[in-house]
mmCIF file of C-alpha atoms in Angstrom:
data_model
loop_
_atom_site.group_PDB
_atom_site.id
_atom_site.type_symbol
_atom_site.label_atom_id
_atom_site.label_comp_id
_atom_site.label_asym_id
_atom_site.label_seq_id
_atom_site.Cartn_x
_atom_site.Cartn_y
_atom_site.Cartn_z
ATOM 1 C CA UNK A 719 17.441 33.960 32.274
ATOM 2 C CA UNK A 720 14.108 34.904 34.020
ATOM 3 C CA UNK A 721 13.263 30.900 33.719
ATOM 4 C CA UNK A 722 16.259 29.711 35.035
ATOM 5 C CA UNK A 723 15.767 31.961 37.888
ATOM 6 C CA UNK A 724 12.779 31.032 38.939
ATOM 7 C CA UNK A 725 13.342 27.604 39.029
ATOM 8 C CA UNK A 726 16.762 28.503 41.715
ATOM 9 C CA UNK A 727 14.204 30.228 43.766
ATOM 10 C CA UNK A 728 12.551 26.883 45.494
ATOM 11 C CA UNK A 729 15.558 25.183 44.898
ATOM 12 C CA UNK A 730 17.299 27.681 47.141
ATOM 13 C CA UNK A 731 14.297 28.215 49.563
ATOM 14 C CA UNK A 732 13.881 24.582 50.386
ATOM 15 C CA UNK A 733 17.666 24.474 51.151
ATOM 16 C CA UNK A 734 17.084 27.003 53.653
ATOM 17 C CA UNK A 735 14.186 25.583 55.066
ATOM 18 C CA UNK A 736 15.955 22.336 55.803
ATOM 19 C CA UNK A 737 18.713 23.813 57.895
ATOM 20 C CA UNK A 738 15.987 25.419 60.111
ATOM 21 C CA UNK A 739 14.977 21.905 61.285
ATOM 22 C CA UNK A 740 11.551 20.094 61.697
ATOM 23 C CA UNK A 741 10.798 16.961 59.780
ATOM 24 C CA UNK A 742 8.506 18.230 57.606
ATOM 25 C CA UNK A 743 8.270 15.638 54.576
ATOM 26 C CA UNK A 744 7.293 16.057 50.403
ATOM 27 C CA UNK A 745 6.610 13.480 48.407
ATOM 28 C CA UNK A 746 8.407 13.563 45.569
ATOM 29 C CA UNK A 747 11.315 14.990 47.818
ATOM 30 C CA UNK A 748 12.429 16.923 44.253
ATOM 31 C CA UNK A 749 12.143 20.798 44.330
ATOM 32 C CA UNK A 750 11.022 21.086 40.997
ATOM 33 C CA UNK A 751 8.571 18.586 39.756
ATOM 34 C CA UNK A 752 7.423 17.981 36.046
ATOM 35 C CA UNK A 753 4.132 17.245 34.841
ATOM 36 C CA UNK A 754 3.136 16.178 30.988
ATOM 37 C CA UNK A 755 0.216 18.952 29.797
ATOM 38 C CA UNK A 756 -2.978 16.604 30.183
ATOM 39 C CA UNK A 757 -1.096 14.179 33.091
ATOM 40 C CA UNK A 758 -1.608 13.721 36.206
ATOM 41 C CA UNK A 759 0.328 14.533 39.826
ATOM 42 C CA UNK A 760 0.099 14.357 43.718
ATOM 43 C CA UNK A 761 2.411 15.977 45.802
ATOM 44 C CA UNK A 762 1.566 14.316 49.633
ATOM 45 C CA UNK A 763 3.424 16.848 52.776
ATOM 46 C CA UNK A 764 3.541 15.137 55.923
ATOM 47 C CA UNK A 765 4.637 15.985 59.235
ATOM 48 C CA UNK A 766 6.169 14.393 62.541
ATOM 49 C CA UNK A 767 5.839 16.105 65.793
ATOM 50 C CA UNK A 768 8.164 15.365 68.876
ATOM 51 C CA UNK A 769 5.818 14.137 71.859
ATOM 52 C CA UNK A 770 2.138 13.334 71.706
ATOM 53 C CA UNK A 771 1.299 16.976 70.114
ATOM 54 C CA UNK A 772 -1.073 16.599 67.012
ATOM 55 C CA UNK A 773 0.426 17.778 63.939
ATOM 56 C CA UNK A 774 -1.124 20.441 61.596
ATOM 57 C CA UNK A 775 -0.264 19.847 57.469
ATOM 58 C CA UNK A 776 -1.891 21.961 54.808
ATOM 59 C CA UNK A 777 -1.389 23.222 50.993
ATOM 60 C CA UNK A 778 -1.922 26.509 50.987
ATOM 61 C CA UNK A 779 -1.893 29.913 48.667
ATOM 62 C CA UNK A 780 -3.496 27.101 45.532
ATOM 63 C CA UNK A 781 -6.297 27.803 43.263
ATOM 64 C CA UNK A 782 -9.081 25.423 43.793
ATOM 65 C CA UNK A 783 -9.647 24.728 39.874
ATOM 66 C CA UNK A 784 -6.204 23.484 39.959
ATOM 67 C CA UNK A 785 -6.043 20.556 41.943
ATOM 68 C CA UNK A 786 -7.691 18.808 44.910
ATOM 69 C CA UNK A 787 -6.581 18.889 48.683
ATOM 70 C CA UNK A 788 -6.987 16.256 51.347
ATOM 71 C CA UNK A 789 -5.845 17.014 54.388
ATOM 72 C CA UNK A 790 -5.711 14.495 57.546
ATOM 73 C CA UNK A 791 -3.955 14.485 61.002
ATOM 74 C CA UNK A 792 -0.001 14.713 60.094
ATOM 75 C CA UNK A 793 -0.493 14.618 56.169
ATOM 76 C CA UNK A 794 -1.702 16.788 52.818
ATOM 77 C CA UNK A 795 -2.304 15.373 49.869
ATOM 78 C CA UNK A 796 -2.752 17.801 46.595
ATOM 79 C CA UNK A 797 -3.673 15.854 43.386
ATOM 80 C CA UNK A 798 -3.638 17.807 40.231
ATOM 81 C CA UNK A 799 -5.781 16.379 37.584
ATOM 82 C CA UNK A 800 -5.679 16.774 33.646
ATOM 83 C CA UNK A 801 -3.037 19.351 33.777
ATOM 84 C CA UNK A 802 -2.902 22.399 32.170
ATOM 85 C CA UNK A 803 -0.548 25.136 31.600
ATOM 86 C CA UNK A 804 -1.706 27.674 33.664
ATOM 87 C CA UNK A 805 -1.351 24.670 36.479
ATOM 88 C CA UNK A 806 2.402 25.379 37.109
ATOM 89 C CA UNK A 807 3.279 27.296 39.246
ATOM 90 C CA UNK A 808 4.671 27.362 43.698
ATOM 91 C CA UNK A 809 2.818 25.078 45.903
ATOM 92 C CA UNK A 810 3.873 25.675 49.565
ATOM 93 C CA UNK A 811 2.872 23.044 52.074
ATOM 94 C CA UNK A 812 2.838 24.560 55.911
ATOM 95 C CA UNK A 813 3.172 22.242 58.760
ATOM 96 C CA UNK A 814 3.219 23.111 62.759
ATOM 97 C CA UNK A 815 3.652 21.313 65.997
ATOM 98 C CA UNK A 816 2.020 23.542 68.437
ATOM 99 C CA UNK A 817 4.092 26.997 67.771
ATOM 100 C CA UNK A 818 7.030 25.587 65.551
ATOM 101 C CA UNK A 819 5.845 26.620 62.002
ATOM 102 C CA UNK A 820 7.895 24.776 58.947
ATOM 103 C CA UNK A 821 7.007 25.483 55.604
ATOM 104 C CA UNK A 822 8.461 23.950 52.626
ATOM 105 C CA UNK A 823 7.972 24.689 48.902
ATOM 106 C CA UNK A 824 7.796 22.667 45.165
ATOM 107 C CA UNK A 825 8.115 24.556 41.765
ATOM 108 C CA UNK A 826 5.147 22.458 39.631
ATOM 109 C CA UNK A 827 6.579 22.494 35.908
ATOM 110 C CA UNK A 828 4.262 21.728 33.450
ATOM 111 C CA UNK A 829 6.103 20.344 29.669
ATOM 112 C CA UNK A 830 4.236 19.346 26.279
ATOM 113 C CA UNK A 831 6.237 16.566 24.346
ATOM 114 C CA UNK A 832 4.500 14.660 21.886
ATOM 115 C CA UNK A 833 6.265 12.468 19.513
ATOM 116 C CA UNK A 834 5.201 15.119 16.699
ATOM 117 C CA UNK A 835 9.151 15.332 14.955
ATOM 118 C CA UNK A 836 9.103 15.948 11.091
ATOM 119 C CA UNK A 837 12.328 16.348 8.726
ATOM 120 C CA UNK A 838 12.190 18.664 5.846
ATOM 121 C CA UNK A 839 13.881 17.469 3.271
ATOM 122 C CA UNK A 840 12.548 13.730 4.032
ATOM 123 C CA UNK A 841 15.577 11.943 2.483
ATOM 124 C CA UNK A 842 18.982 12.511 1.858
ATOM 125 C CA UNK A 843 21.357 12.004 -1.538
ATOM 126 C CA UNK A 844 24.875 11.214 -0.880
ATOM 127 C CA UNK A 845 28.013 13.000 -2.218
ATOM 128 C CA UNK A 846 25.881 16.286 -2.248
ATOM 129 C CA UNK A 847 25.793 19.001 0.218
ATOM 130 C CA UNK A 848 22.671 19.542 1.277
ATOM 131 C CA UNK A 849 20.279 21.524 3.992
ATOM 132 C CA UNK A 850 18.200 19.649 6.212
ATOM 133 C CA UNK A 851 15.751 21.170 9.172
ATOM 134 C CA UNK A 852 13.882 19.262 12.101
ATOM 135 C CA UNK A 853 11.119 20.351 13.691
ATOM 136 C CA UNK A 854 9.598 19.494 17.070
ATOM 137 C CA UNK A 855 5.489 20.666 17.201
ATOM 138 C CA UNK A 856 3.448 21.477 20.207
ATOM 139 C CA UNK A 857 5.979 21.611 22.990
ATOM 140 C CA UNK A 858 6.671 23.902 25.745
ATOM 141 C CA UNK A 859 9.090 24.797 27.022
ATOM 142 C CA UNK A 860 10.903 25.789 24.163
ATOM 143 C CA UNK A 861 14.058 27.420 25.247
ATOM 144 C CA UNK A 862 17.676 25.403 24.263
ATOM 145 C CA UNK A 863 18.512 24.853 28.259
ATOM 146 C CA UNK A 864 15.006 22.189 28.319
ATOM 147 C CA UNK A 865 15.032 21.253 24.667
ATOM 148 C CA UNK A 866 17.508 20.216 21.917
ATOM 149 C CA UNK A 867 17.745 19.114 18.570
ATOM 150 C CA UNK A 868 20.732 16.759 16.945
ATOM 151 C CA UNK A 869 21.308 14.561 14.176
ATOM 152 C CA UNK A 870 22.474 11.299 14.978
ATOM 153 C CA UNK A 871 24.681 8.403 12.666
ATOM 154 C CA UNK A 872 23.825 5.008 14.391
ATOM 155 C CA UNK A 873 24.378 6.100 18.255
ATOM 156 C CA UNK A 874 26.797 9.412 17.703
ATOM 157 C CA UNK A 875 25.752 12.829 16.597
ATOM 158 C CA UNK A 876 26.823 13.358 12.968
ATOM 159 C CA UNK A 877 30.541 14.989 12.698
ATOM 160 C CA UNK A 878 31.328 17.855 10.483
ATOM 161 C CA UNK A 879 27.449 19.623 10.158
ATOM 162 C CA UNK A 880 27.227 23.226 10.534
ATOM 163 C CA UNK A 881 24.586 24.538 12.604
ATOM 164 C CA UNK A 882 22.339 27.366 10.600
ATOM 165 C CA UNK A 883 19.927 28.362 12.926
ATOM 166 C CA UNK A 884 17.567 27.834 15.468
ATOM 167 C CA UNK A 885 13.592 28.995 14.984
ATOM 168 C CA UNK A 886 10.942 29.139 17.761
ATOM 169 C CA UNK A 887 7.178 30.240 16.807
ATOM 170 C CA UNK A 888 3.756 29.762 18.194
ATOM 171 C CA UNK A 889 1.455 26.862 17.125
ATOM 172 C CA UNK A 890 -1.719 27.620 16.156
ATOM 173 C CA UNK A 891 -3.692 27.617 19.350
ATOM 174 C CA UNK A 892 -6.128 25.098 19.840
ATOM 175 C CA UNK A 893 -7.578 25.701 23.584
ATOM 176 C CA UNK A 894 -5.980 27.601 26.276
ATOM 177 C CA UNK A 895 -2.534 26.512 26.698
ATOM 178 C CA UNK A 896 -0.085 28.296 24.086
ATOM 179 C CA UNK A 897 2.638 25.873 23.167
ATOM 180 C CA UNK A 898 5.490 25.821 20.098
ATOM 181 C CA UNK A 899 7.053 24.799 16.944
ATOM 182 C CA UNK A 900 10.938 24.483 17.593
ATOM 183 C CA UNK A 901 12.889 23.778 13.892
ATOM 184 C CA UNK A 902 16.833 23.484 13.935
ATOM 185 C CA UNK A 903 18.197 23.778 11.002
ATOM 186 C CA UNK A 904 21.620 22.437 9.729
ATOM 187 C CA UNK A 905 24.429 22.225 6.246
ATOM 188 C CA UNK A 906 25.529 18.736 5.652
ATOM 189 C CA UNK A 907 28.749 17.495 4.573
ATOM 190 C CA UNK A 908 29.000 15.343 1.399
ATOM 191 C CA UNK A 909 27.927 12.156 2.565
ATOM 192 C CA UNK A 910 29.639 9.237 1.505
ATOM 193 C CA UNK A 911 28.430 5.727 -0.208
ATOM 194 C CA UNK A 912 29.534 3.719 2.974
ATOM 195 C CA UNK A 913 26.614 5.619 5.137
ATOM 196 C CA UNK A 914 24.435 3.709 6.824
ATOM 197 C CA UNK A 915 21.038 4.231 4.912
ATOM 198 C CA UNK A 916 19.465 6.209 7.834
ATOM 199 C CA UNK A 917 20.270 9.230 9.709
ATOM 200 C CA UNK A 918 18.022 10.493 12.399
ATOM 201 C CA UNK A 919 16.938 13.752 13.650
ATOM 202 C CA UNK A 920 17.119 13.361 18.033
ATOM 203 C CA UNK A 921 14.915 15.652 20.145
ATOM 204 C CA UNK A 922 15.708 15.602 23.703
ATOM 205 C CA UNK A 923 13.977 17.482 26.036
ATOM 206 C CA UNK A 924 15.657 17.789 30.066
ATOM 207 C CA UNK A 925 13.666 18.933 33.152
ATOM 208 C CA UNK A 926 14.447 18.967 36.666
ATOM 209 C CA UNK A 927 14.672 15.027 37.250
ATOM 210 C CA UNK A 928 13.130 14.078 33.898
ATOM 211 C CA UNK A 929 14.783 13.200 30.351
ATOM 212 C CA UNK A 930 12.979 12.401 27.238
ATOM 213 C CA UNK A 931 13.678 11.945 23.404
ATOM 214 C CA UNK A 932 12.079 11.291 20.280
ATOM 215 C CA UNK A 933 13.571 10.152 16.980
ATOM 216 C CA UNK A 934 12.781 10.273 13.347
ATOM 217 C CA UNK A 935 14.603 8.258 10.564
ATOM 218 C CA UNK A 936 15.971 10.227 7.255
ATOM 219 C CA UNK A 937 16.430 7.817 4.904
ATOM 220 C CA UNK A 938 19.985 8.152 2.702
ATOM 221 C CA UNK A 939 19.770 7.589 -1.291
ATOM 222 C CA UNK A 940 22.179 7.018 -3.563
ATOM 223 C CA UNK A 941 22.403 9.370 -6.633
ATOM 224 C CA UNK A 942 21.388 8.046 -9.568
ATOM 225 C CA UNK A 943 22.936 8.640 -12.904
ATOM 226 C CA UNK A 944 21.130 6.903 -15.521
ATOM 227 C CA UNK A 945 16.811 7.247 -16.587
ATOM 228 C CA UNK A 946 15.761 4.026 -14.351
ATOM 229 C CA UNK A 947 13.424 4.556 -11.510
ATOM 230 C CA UNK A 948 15.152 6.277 -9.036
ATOM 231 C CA UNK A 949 16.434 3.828 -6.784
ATOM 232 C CA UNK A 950 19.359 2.589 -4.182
ATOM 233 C CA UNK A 951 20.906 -0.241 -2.562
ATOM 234 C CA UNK A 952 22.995 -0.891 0.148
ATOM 235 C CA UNK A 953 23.766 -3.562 2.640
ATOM 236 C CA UNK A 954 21.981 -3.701 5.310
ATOM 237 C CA UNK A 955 20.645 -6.113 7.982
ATOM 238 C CA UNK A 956 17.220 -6.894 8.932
ATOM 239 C CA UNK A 957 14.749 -9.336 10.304
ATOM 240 C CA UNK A 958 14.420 -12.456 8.172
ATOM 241 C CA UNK A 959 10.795 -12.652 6.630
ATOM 242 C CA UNK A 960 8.811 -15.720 5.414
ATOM 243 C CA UNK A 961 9.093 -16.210 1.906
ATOM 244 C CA UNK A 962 7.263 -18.735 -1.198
ATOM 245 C CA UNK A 963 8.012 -19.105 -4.816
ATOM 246 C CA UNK A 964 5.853 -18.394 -8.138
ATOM 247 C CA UNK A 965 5.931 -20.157 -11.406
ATOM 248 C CA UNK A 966 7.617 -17.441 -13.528
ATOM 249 C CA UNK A 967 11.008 -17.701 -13.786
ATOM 250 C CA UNK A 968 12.097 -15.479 -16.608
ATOM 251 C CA UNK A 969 16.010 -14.808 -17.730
ATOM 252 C CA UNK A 970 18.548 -12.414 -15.609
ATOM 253 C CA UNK A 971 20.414 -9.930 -16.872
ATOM 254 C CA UNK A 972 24.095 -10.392 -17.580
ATOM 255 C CA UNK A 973 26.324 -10.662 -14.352
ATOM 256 C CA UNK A 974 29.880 -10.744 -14.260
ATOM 257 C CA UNK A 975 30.862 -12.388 -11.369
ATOM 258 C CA UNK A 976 34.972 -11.503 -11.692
ATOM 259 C CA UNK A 977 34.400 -8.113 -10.519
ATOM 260 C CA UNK A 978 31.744 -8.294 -8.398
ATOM 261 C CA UNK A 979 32.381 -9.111 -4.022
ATOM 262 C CA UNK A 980 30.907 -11.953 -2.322
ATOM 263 C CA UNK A 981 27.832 -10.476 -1.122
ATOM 264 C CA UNK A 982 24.161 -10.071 -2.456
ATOM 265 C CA UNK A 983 22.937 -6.844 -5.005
ATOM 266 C CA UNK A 984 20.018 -5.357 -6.450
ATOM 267 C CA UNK A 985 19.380 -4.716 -9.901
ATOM 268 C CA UNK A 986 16.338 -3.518 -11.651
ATOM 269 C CA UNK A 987 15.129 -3.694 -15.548
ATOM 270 C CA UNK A 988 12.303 -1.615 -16.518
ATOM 271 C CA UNK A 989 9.548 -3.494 -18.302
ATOM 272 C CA UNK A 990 6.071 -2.292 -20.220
ATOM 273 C CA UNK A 991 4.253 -3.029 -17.114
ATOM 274 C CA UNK A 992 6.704 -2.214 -14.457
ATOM 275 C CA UNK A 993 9.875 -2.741 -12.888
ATOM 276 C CA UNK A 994 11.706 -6.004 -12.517
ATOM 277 C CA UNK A 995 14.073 -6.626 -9.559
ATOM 278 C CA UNK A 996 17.149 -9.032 -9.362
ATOM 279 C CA UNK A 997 18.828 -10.120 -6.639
ATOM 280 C CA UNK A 998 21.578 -11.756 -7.384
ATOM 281 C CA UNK A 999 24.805 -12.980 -5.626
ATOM 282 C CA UNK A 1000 28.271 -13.791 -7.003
ATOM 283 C CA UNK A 1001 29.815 -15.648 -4.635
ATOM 284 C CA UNK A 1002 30.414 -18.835 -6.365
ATOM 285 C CA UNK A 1003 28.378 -22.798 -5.446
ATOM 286 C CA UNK A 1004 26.706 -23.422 -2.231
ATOM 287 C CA UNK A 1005 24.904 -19.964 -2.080
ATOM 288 C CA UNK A 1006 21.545 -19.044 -2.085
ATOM 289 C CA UNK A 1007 19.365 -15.533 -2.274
ATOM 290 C CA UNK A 1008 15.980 -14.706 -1.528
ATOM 291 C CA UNK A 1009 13.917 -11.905 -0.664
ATOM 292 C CA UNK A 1010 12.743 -10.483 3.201
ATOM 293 C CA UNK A 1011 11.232 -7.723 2.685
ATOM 294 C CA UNK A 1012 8.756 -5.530 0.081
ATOM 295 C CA UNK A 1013 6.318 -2.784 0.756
ATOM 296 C CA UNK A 1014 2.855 -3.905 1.752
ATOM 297 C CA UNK A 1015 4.304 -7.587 2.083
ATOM 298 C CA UNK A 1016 5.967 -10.330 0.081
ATOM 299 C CA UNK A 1017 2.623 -12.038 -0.864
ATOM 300 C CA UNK A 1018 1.854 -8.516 -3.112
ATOM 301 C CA UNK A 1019 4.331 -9.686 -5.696
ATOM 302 C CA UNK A 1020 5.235 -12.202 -8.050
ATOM 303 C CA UNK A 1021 8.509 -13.593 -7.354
ATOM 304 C CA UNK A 1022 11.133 -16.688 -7.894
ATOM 305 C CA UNK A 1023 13.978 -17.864 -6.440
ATOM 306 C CA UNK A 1024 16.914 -20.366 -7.460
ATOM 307 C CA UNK A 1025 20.324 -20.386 -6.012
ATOM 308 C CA UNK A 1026 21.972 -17.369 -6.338
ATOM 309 C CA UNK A 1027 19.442 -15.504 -8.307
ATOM 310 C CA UNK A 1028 16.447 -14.237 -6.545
ATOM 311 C CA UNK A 1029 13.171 -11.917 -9.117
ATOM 312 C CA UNK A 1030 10.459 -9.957 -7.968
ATOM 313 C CA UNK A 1031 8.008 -8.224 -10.491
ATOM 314 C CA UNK A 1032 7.203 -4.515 -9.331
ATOM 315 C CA UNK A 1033 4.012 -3.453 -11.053
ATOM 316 C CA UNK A 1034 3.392 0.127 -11.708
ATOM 317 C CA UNK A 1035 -0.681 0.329 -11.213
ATOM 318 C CA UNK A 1036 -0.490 4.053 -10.928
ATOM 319 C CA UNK A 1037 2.322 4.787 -8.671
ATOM 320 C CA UNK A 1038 4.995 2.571 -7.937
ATOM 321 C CA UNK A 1039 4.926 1.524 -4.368
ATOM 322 C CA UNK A 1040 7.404 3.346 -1.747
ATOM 323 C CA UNK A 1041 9.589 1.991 0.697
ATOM 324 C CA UNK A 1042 12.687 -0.700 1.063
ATOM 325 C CA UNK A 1043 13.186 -3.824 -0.602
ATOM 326 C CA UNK A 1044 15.565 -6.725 0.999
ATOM 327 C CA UNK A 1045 17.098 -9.456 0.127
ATOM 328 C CA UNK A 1046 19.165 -12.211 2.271
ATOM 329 C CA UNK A 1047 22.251 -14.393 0.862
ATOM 330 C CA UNK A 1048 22.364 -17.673 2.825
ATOM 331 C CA UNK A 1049 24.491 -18.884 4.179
ATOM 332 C CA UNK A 1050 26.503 -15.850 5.842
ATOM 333 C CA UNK A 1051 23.045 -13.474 6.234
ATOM 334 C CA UNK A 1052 24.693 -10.707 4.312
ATOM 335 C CA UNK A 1053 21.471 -8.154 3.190
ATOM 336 C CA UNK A 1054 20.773 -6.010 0.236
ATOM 337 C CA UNK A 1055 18.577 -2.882 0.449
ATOM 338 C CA UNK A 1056 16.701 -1.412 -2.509
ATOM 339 C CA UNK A 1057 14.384 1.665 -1.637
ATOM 340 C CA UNK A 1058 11.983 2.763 -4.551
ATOM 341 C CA UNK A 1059 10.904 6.707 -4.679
ATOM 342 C CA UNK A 1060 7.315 7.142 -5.166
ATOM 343 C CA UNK A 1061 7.262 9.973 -7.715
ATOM 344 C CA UNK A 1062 7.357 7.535 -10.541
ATOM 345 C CA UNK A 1063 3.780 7.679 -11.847
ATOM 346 C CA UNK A 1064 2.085 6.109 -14.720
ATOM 347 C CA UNK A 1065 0.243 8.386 -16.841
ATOM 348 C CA UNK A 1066 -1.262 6.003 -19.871
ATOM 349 C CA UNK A 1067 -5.025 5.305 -19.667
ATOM 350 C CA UNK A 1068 -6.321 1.925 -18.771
ATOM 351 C CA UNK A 1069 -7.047 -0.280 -21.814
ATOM 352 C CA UNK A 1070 -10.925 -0.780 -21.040
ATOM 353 C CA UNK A 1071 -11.100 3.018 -21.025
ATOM 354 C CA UNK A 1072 -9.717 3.721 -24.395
ATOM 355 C CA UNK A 1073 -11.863 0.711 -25.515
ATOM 356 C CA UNK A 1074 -15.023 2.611 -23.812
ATOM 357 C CA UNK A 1075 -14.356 5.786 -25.407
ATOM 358 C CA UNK A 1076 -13.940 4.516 -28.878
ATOM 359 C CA UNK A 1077 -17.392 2.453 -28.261
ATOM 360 C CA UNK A 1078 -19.393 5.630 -27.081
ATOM 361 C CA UNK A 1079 -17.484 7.498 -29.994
ATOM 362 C CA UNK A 1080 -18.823 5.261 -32.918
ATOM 363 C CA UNK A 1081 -22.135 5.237 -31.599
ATOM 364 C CA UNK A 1082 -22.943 8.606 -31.595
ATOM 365 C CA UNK A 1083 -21.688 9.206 -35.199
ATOM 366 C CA UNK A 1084 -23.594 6.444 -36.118
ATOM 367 C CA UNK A 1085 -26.743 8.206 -34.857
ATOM 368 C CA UNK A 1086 -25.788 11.548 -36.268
ATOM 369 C CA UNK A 1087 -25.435 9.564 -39.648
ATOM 370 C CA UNK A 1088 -28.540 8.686 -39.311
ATOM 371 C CA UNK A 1089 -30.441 11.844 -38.457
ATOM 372 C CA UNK A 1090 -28.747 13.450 -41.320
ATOM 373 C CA UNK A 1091 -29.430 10.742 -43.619
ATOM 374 C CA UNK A 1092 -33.205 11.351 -42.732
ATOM 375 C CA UNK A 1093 -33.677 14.833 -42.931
ATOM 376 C CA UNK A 1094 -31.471 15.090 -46.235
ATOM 377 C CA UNK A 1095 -32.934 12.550 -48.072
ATOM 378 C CA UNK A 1096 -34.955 12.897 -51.281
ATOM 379 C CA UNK A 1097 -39.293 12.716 -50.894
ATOM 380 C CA UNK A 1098 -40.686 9.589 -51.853
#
């Protein structure tokens, strides 16, 4: 309430001045103006005087660490520099033509909005109801009139979420200027297999004359019901992507194409070395699949391609890789999206260092075989 007060006050007071004539001038005309923490302003007041009298412009009532003045016949020109929080504040530019005083005022607002957003959980499961939070980090001000948090399906905010709550605390401070950690916090319907594949959380923030936003993508998963790596696939378009062929070429599984629509689909088969993918369409002759997209790049994996049928070999070395894998059925440019969870880890130890082990094993027994032999033999 205080805020919004304070920010009526110039608002109101530069109204007034107007109506009490002169032509004294700001640049930016705006009331309030908004300056990023760290950026960079200059407000410029100039003044006309009727006649050949010599105007008189100056800033006054400002702290000289907080910006620079230069003041000429007619004009002042206040640059702040490197802004800081305790930079905002009421500059009030006075102007005279002989003994006609005009005065006029500009609230400086000083905001901190870095594209810091993060998403706790950081994917979704559909057909569950779940509890998801965004937070916004080092911005100021924090107050739900300047900043807002939504979650957004394609271009609309989400229908049918319940709000839970809305936190504000202090970051830890770094320097001088205290800024905050905004989280929103929401219940989510049940969401259904037709979802797009990614939600995002939207922060907006609104100043006097100024809008911003920032976005961050929530992926949506499928649940999974069976052992296999967890997971999902969905259509979904995207940029095609170069694409070659390997030599191995080894047997799909089964496909039935009577129940299946004409457009392409993931499947993946667990092997002793990793996972293999299919992509395979059943949409009758005169079609053809291939794959667009893989974490870390195409050229990472074995693959092959014929027709309808499209493999890709997904080795575990550790931890599977994480992230979306596409594939395009030509012609019509229909897509199918796989994305593969991360927490899938192999545990068994690399051949060569079982084979060490076993090495260093029988080659210490063999030399305390020996040194027993020695000392327990009979005398000579």
């Amino acid at each position: 309430m205080e805020q919004g007060l304070a920010l009526l006050f110039p608002v109101f007071l530069g109204l007034l001045q107007r109506g009490q004539g002169g032509s004294l001038e700001v640049e930016p005309p705006d009331p309030v103006v908004a300056v990023s923490l760290g950026g960079s302003q200059q407000l410029t007041c100039r003044l006309a005087c009727a006649g050949h009298r010599t105007p008189s412009v100056q800033w006054r009532g400002l702290d000289t660490s907080l910006g620079a003045v230069r003041s000429d016949a007619g004009s002042s020109v206040l640059s702040v520099h490197n802004a800081s929080l305790s930079a905002a504040g009421t500059r009030v530019c006075v102007g005279s033509c002989g003994t006609h005083t005009f005065q006029r005022t500009v609230q400086l607002l000083v905001f901190a909005f870095p594209d810091q957003l993060t998403v706790s959980p950081v994917a979704l499961v559909t057909q569950q109801d779940q509890e998801v939070a965004c937070t916004a980090h080092n911005v100021t001000p924090a107050s739900p009139e300047a900043l807002s948090l939504s979650l957004l399906l394609g271009d609309q905010e989400l229908e049918g979420v319940q709000a839970l709550g809305w936190d504000v605390e202090e970051e830890p401070q770094q320097g001088e200027d205290l800024l905050f950690r905004v989280t929103e916090r929401w219940l989510l319907p049940p969401l259904e297999t037709h979802t797009p594949l990614t939600l995002h959380c939207e922060a907006t923030m609104k100043l006097p004359g100024l809008k911003l936003s920032r976005h961050r993508a929530i992926p949506v998963l499928h649940s999974l019901t069976s052992p296999e790596p967890p997971v999902t696939t969905s259509p979904e378009a995207t940029p095609e992507l170069s694409s070659t062929r390997s030599s191995r070429s080894p047997g799909p599984p089964p496909m039935n194409s009577s129940t299946r629509p004409c457009q392409p689909e993931i499947h993946q088969s667990p092997t002793a070395g990793g996972l293999d993918l299919w992509c395979e369409a059943a949409c009758g002759p005169g079609v053809a699949v291939g794959w667009t997209q893989a974490p870390g790049g195409l050229e990472a994996y074995q693959r092959w391609e014929a027709g309808a049928k499209a493999w890709l070999s997904v080795p575990w070395a550790g931890c599977s890789p994480e992230g979306w894998f596409q594939c395009r059925l030509e012609p019509g440019g229909q897509m199918a999206s796989l994305y593969l969870v991360p927490e899938i880890c192999s545990q068994t130890t690399p051949p060569a260092l079982w084979t060490g082990t076993l090495v260093l094993g029988l080659l210490f027994l063999a030399f305390l075989t020996y040194r027993l032999w020695k000392r327990c033999r009979p005398a000579q």
